[in-house]
PDB file of C-alpha atoms in Angstrom:
ATOM      1  CA  UNK J   1      79.525  90.628  99.813  1.00  0.00           C
ATOM      2  CA  UNK J   2      81.344  88.788  97.058  1.00  0.00           C
ATOM      3  CA  UNK J   3      84.861  89.783  96.063  1.00  0.00           C
ATOM      4  CA  UNK J   4      86.599  89.185  92.739  1.00  0.00           C
ATOM      5  CA  UNK J   5      90.369  89.333  92.443  1.00  0.00           C
ATOM      6  CA  UNK J   6      91.365  90.558  88.990  1.00  0.00           C
ATOM      7  CA  UNK J   7      94.416  91.647  87.088  1.00  0.00           C
ATOM      8  CA  UNK J   8      93.443  94.924  85.472  1.00  0.00           C
ATOM      9  CA  UNK J   9      95.008  95.475  82.063  1.00  0.00           C
ATOM     10  CA  UNK J  10      96.661  98.850  81.577  1.00  0.00           C
ATOM     11  CA  UNK J  11      93.776 101.312  81.309  1.00  0.00           C
ATOM     12  CA  UNK J  12      94.022 104.764  79.738  1.00  0.00           C
ATOM     13  CA  UNK J  13      91.542 107.365  80.909  1.00  0.00           C
ATOM     14  CA  UNK J  14      90.646 110.846  79.718  1.00  0.00           C
ATOM     15  CA  UNK J  15      88.853 113.250  82.000  1.00  0.00           C
ATOM     16  CA  UNK J  16      89.253 115.992  84.535  1.00  0.00           C
ATOM     17  CA  UNK J  17      90.574 116.021  88.057  1.00  0.00           C
ATOM     18  CA  UNK J  18      90.474 118.174  91.136  1.00  0.00           C
ATOM     19  CA  UNK J  19      92.480 118.125  94.352  1.00  0.00           C
ATOM     20  CA  UNK J  20      90.305 117.674  97.426  1.00  0.00           C
ATOM     21  CA  UNK J  21      90.316 116.209 100.920  1.00  0.00           C
ATOM     22  CA  UNK J  22      87.779 114.061 102.707  1.00  0.00           C
ATOM     23  CA  UNK J  23      86.922 117.006 104.955  1.00  0.00           C
ATOM     24  CA  UNK J  24      85.988 119.120 101.911  1.00  0.00           C
ATOM     25  CA  UNK J  25      84.971 116.211  99.656  1.00  0.00           C
ATOM     26  CA  UNK J  26      82.720 117.557  96.914  1.00  0.00           C
ATOM     27  CA  UNK J  27      82.930 115.431  93.772  1.00  0.00           C
ATOM     28  CA  UNK J  28      79.611 116.871  92.552  1.00  0.00           C
ATOM     29  CA  UNK J  29      81.333 119.972  91.144  1.00  0.00           C
ATOM     30  CA  UNK J  30      83.913 117.840  89.306  1.00  0.00           C
ATOM     31  CA  UNK J  31      81.225 115.656  87.734  1.00  0.00           C
ATOM     32  CA  UNK J  32      79.018 118.675  86.952  1.00  0.00           C
ATOM     33  CA  UNK J  33      81.884 120.153  84.930  1.00  0.00           C
ATOM     34  CA  UNK J  34      82.867 116.872  83.262  1.00  0.00           C
ATOM     35  CA  UNK J  35      79.516 115.417  82.158  1.00  0.00           C
ATOM     36  CA  UNK J  36      78.496 118.127  79.643  1.00  0.00           C
ATOM     37  CA  UNK J  37      81.835 117.870  77.809  1.00  0.00           C
ATOM     38  CA  UNK J  38      82.498 114.111  77.981  1.00  0.00           C
ATOM     39  CA  UNK J  39      80.878 113.745  74.549  1.00  0.00           C
ATOM     40  CA  UNK J  40      83.954 115.511  73.098  1.00  0.00           C
ATOM     41  CA  UNK J  41      85.996 112.384  73.899  1.00  0.00           C
ATOM     42  CA  UNK J  42      85.835 110.666  70.515  1.00  0.00           C
ATOM     43  CA  UNK J  43      87.745 107.472  71.354  1.00  0.00           C
ATOM     44  CA  UNK J  44      85.876 106.282  74.466  1.00  0.00           C
ATOM     45  CA  UNK J  45      85.750 102.496  74.756  1.00  0.00           C
ATOM     46  CA  UNK J  46      82.204 102.478  76.170  1.00  0.00           C
ATOM     47  CA  UNK J  47      79.848 104.627  78.250  1.00  0.00           C
ATOM     48  CA  UNK J  48      81.223 103.547  81.665  1.00  0.00           C
ATOM     49  CA  UNK J  49      82.280 106.370  83.967  1.00  0.00           C
ATOM     50  CA  UNK J  50      85.396 106.099  86.138  1.00  0.00           C
ATOM     51  CA  UNK J  51      85.616 107.850  89.490  1.00  0.00           C
ATOM     52  CA  UNK J  52      89.304 107.650  90.374  1.00  0.00           C
ATOM     53  CA  UNK J  53      91.239 108.587  93.509  1.00  0.00           C
ATOM     54  CA  UNK J  54      95.001 109.034  93.422  1.00  0.00           C
ATOM     55  CA  UNK J  55      96.349 109.171  96.969  1.00  0.00           C
ATOM     56  CA  UNK J  56      99.833 110.232  98.097  1.00  0.00           C
ATOM     57  CA  UNK J  57     102.019 107.268  99.067  1.00  0.00           C
ATOM     58  CA  UNK J  58     101.683 107.807 102.832  1.00  0.00           C
ATOM     59  CA  UNK J  59      97.971 108.715 102.731  1.00  0.00           C
ATOM     60  CA  UNK J  60      96.646 105.636 104.560  1.00  0.00           C
ATOM     61  CA  UNK J  61      99.583 105.268 106.982  1.00  0.00           C
ATOM     62  CA  UNK J  62      99.146 108.856 108.192  1.00  0.00           C
ATOM     63  CA  UNK J  63      95.447 109.258 107.496  1.00  0.00           C
ATOM     64  CA  UNK J  64      93.833 112.607 108.163  1.00  0.00           C
ATOM     65  CA  UNK J  65      90.587 113.848 106.611  1.00  0.00           C
ATOM     66  CA  UNK J  66      92.567 116.994 105.719  1.00  0.00           C
ATOM     67  CA  UNK J  67      95.195 115.255 103.544  1.00  0.00           C
ATOM     68  CA  UNK J  68      94.745 116.171  99.871  1.00  0.00           C
ATOM     69  CA  UNK J  69      94.339 113.671  97.038  1.00  0.00           C
ATOM     70  CA  UNK J  70      93.342 113.799  93.369  1.00  0.00           C
ATOM     71  CA  UNK J  71      89.770 112.945  92.386  1.00  0.00           C
ATOM     72  CA  UNK J  72      89.122 112.164  88.712  1.00  0.00           C
ATOM     73  CA  UNK J  73      85.990 112.011  86.567  1.00  0.00           C
ATOM     74  CA  UNK J  74      86.925 110.087  83.436  1.00  0.00           C
ATOM     75  CA  UNK J  75      86.177 107.525  80.738  1.00  0.00           C
ATOM     76  CA  UNK J  76      88.357 104.723  79.378  1.00  0.00           C
ATOM     77  CA  UNK J  77      89.784 105.372  75.915  1.00  0.00           C
ATOM     78  CA  UNK J  78      91.408 103.287  73.199  1.00  0.00           C
ATOM     79  CA  UNK J  79      94.541 105.455  73.218  1.00  0.00           C
ATOM     80  CA  UNK J  80      95.848 108.799  74.437  1.00  0.00           C
ATOM     81  CA  UNK J  81      96.398 110.242  70.948  1.00  0.00           C
ATOM     82  CA  UNK J  82      93.252 112.380  70.973  1.00  0.00           C
ATOM     83  CA  UNK J  83      92.653 114.429  74.101  1.00  0.00           C
ATOM     84  CA  UNK J  84      90.050 117.200  73.956  1.00  0.00           C
ATOM     85  CA  UNK J  85      90.961 120.660  75.202  1.00  0.00           C
ATOM     86  CA  UNK J  86      90.249 121.068  78.938  1.00  0.00           C
ATOM     87  CA  UNK J  87      90.800 117.315  79.474  1.00  0.00           C
ATOM     88  CA  UNK J  88      93.757 115.442  80.921  1.00  0.00           C
ATOM     89  CA  UNK J  89      94.959 111.844  80.921  1.00  0.00           C
ATOM     90  CA  UNK J  90      95.750 109.254  83.529  1.00  0.00           C
ATOM     91  CA  UNK J  91      96.944 105.694  82.997  1.00  0.00           C
ATOM     92  CA  UNK J  92      96.183 102.968  85.514  1.00  0.00           C
ATOM     93  CA  UNK J  93      98.942 100.364  85.225  1.00  0.00           C
ATOM     94  CA  UNK J  94      98.198  96.681  84.779  1.00  0.00           C
ATOM     95  CA  UNK J  95      97.985  95.265  88.270  1.00  0.00           C
ATOM     96  CA  UNK J  96      96.061  93.298  90.881  1.00  0.00           C
ATOM     97  CA  UNK J  97      92.737  94.598  92.235  1.00  0.00           C
ATOM     98  CA  UNK J  98      90.007  93.434  94.573  1.00  0.00           C
ATOM     99  CA  UNK J  99      86.632  94.204  93.004  1.00  0.00           C
ATOM    100  CA  UNK J 100      83.460  94.738  95.029  1.00  0.00           C
ATOM    101  CA  UNK J 101      79.946  95.488  93.815  1.00  0.00           C
ATOM    102  CA  UNK J 102      78.210  98.203  95.781  1.00  0.00           C
ATOM    103  CA  UNK J 103      74.427  97.928  95.496  1.00  0.00           C
ATOM    104  CA  UNK J 104      72.374 100.844  96.738  1.00  0.00           C
ATOM    105  CA  UNK J 105      72.343 104.606  96.649  1.00  0.00           C
ATOM    106  CA  UNK J 106      75.620 106.407  96.156  1.00  0.00           C
ATOM    107  CA  UNK J 107      75.396 107.926  99.648  1.00  0.00           C
ATOM    108  CA  UNK J 108      75.475 104.420 101.183  1.00  0.00           C
ATOM    109  CA  UNK J 109      78.790 103.531  99.494  1.00  0.00           C
ATOM    110  CA  UNK J 110      80.624 104.716 102.610  1.00  0.00           C
ATOM    111  CA  UNK J 111      79.337 101.571 104.369  1.00  0.00           C
ATOM    112  CA  UNK J 112      80.787  99.398 101.610  1.00  0.00           C
ATOM    113  CA  UNK J 113      84.138 101.170 101.822  1.00  0.00           C
ATOM    114  CA  UNK J 114      84.164 100.826 105.614  1.00  0.00           C
ATOM    115  CA  UNK J 115      83.533  97.076 105.303  1.00  0.00           C
ATOM    116  CA  UNK J 116      86.301  96.713 102.712  1.00  0.00           C
ATOM    117  CA  UNK J 117      88.932  98.520 104.785  1.00  0.00           C
ATOM    118  CA  UNK J 118      87.913  97.486 108.302  1.00  0.00           C
ATOM    119  CA  UNK J 119      86.789  93.887 107.742  1.00  0.00           C
ATOM    120  CA  UNK J 120      87.659  92.368 104.367  1.00  0.00           C
ATOM    121  CA  UNK J 121      91.190  93.715 103.858  1.00  0.00           C
ATOM    122  CA  UNK J 122      92.531  92.943 107.377  1.00  0.00           C
ATOM    123  CA  UNK J 123      91.157  89.380 107.180  1.00  0.00           C
ATOM    124  CA  UNK J 124      92.381  88.718 103.632  1.00  0.00           C
ATOM    125  CA  UNK J 125      95.759  87.523 102.412  1.00  0.00           C
ATOM    126  CA  UNK J 126      96.289  90.913 100.731  1.00  0.00           C
ATOM    127  CA  UNK J 127      97.395  94.381 101.670  1.00  0.00           C
ATOM    128  CA  UNK J 128      96.664  97.735 100.114  1.00  0.00           C
ATOM    129  CA  UNK J 129      98.971  98.692  97.261  1.00  0.00           C
ATOM    130  CA  UNK J 130      99.902 102.222  96.194  1.00  0.00           C
ATOM    131  CA  UNK J 131      98.034 102.688  92.913  1.00  0.00           C
ATOM    132  CA  UNK J 132      94.851 104.477  91.884  1.00  0.00           C
ATOM    133  CA  UNK J 133      91.584 103.394  93.504  1.00  0.00           C
ATOM    134  CA  UNK J 134      88.490 103.692  91.356  1.00  0.00           C
ATOM    135  CA  UNK J 135      84.822 102.938  90.892  1.00  0.00           C
ATOM    136  CA  UNK J 136      83.229 102.042  87.575  1.00  0.00           C
ATOM    137  CA  UNK J 137      79.725 103.318  87.062  1.00  0.00           C
ATOM    138  CA  UNK J 138      78.235 101.365  84.182  1.00  0.00           C
ATOM    139  CA  UNK J 139      74.761 100.594  82.840  1.00  0.00           C
ATOM    140  CA  UNK J 140      73.400  99.553  86.247  1.00  0.00           C
ATOM    141  CA  UNK J 141      74.513 102.757  87.977  1.00  0.00           C
ATOM    142  CA  UNK J 142      71.511 104.894  88.977  1.00  0.00           C
ATOM    143  CA  UNK J 143      73.125 107.252  91.550  1.00  0.00           C
ATOM    144  CA  UNK J 144      70.558 107.522  94.358  1.00  0.00           C
ATOM    145  CA  UNK J 145      68.328 104.551  93.531  1.00  0.00           C
ATOM    146  CA  UNK J 146      68.253 101.541  95.901  1.00  0.00           C
ATOM    147  CA  UNK J 147      69.021  99.137  93.020  1.00  0.00           C
ATOM    148  CA  UNK J 148      71.968 101.160  91.693  1.00  0.00           C
ATOM    149  CA  UNK J 149      75.205  99.206  91.156  1.00  0.00           C
ATOM    150  CA  UNK J 150      78.812 100.256  90.808  1.00  0.00           C
ATOM    151  CA  UNK J 151      82.088  98.347  90.959  1.00  0.00           C
ATOM    152  CA  UNK J 152      84.693  99.423  93.487  1.00  0.00           C
ATOM    153  CA  UNK J 153      88.286  98.523  92.529  1.00  0.00           C
ATOM    154  CA  UNK J 154      90.851  98.520  95.367  1.00  0.00           C
ATOM    155  CA  UNK J 155      94.570  98.036  94.524  1.00  0.00           C
ATOM    156  CA  UNK J 156      96.059  95.091  96.393  1.00  0.00           C
ATOM    157  CA  UNK J 157      99.176  92.933  96.605  1.00  0.00           C
ATOM    158  CA  UNK J 158      99.775  89.642  98.350  1.00  0.00           C
ATOM    159  CA  UNK J 159     101.219  89.711 101.863  1.00  0.00           C
TER     160      UNK J 159
END
């Protein structure tokens, strides 16, 4: 799998979030609530969808499938001046990310994440940084189709 290292510019998002854990992970409900009202976001940059995870600072050091984190369903916007009712904002700061392309059904993404965290990251010259993790689901995203593509962005810093 190819990896790109990129500096993400500051990115403003508008969407909805829910607190969940990996043991009760159910993003379907979040997306089911968000998708019908995303058209009310008038200043979206494009049609890409952002699936964002905001983990507590010690989440990976003391990992437990029962530790809560925030899961976001959002779109990138030009500014945070116009936020529809029932929506919230999150800003991802400009910073360094490793970018991976997951190809395949959404359910198989767990294999990509396992490879990133168990093989690529330990063998790289980077370590995980404490910032939002996210996936961008653009034009090539087809959820459960074998040719579906999404970008996985993992926050990193040099060792």
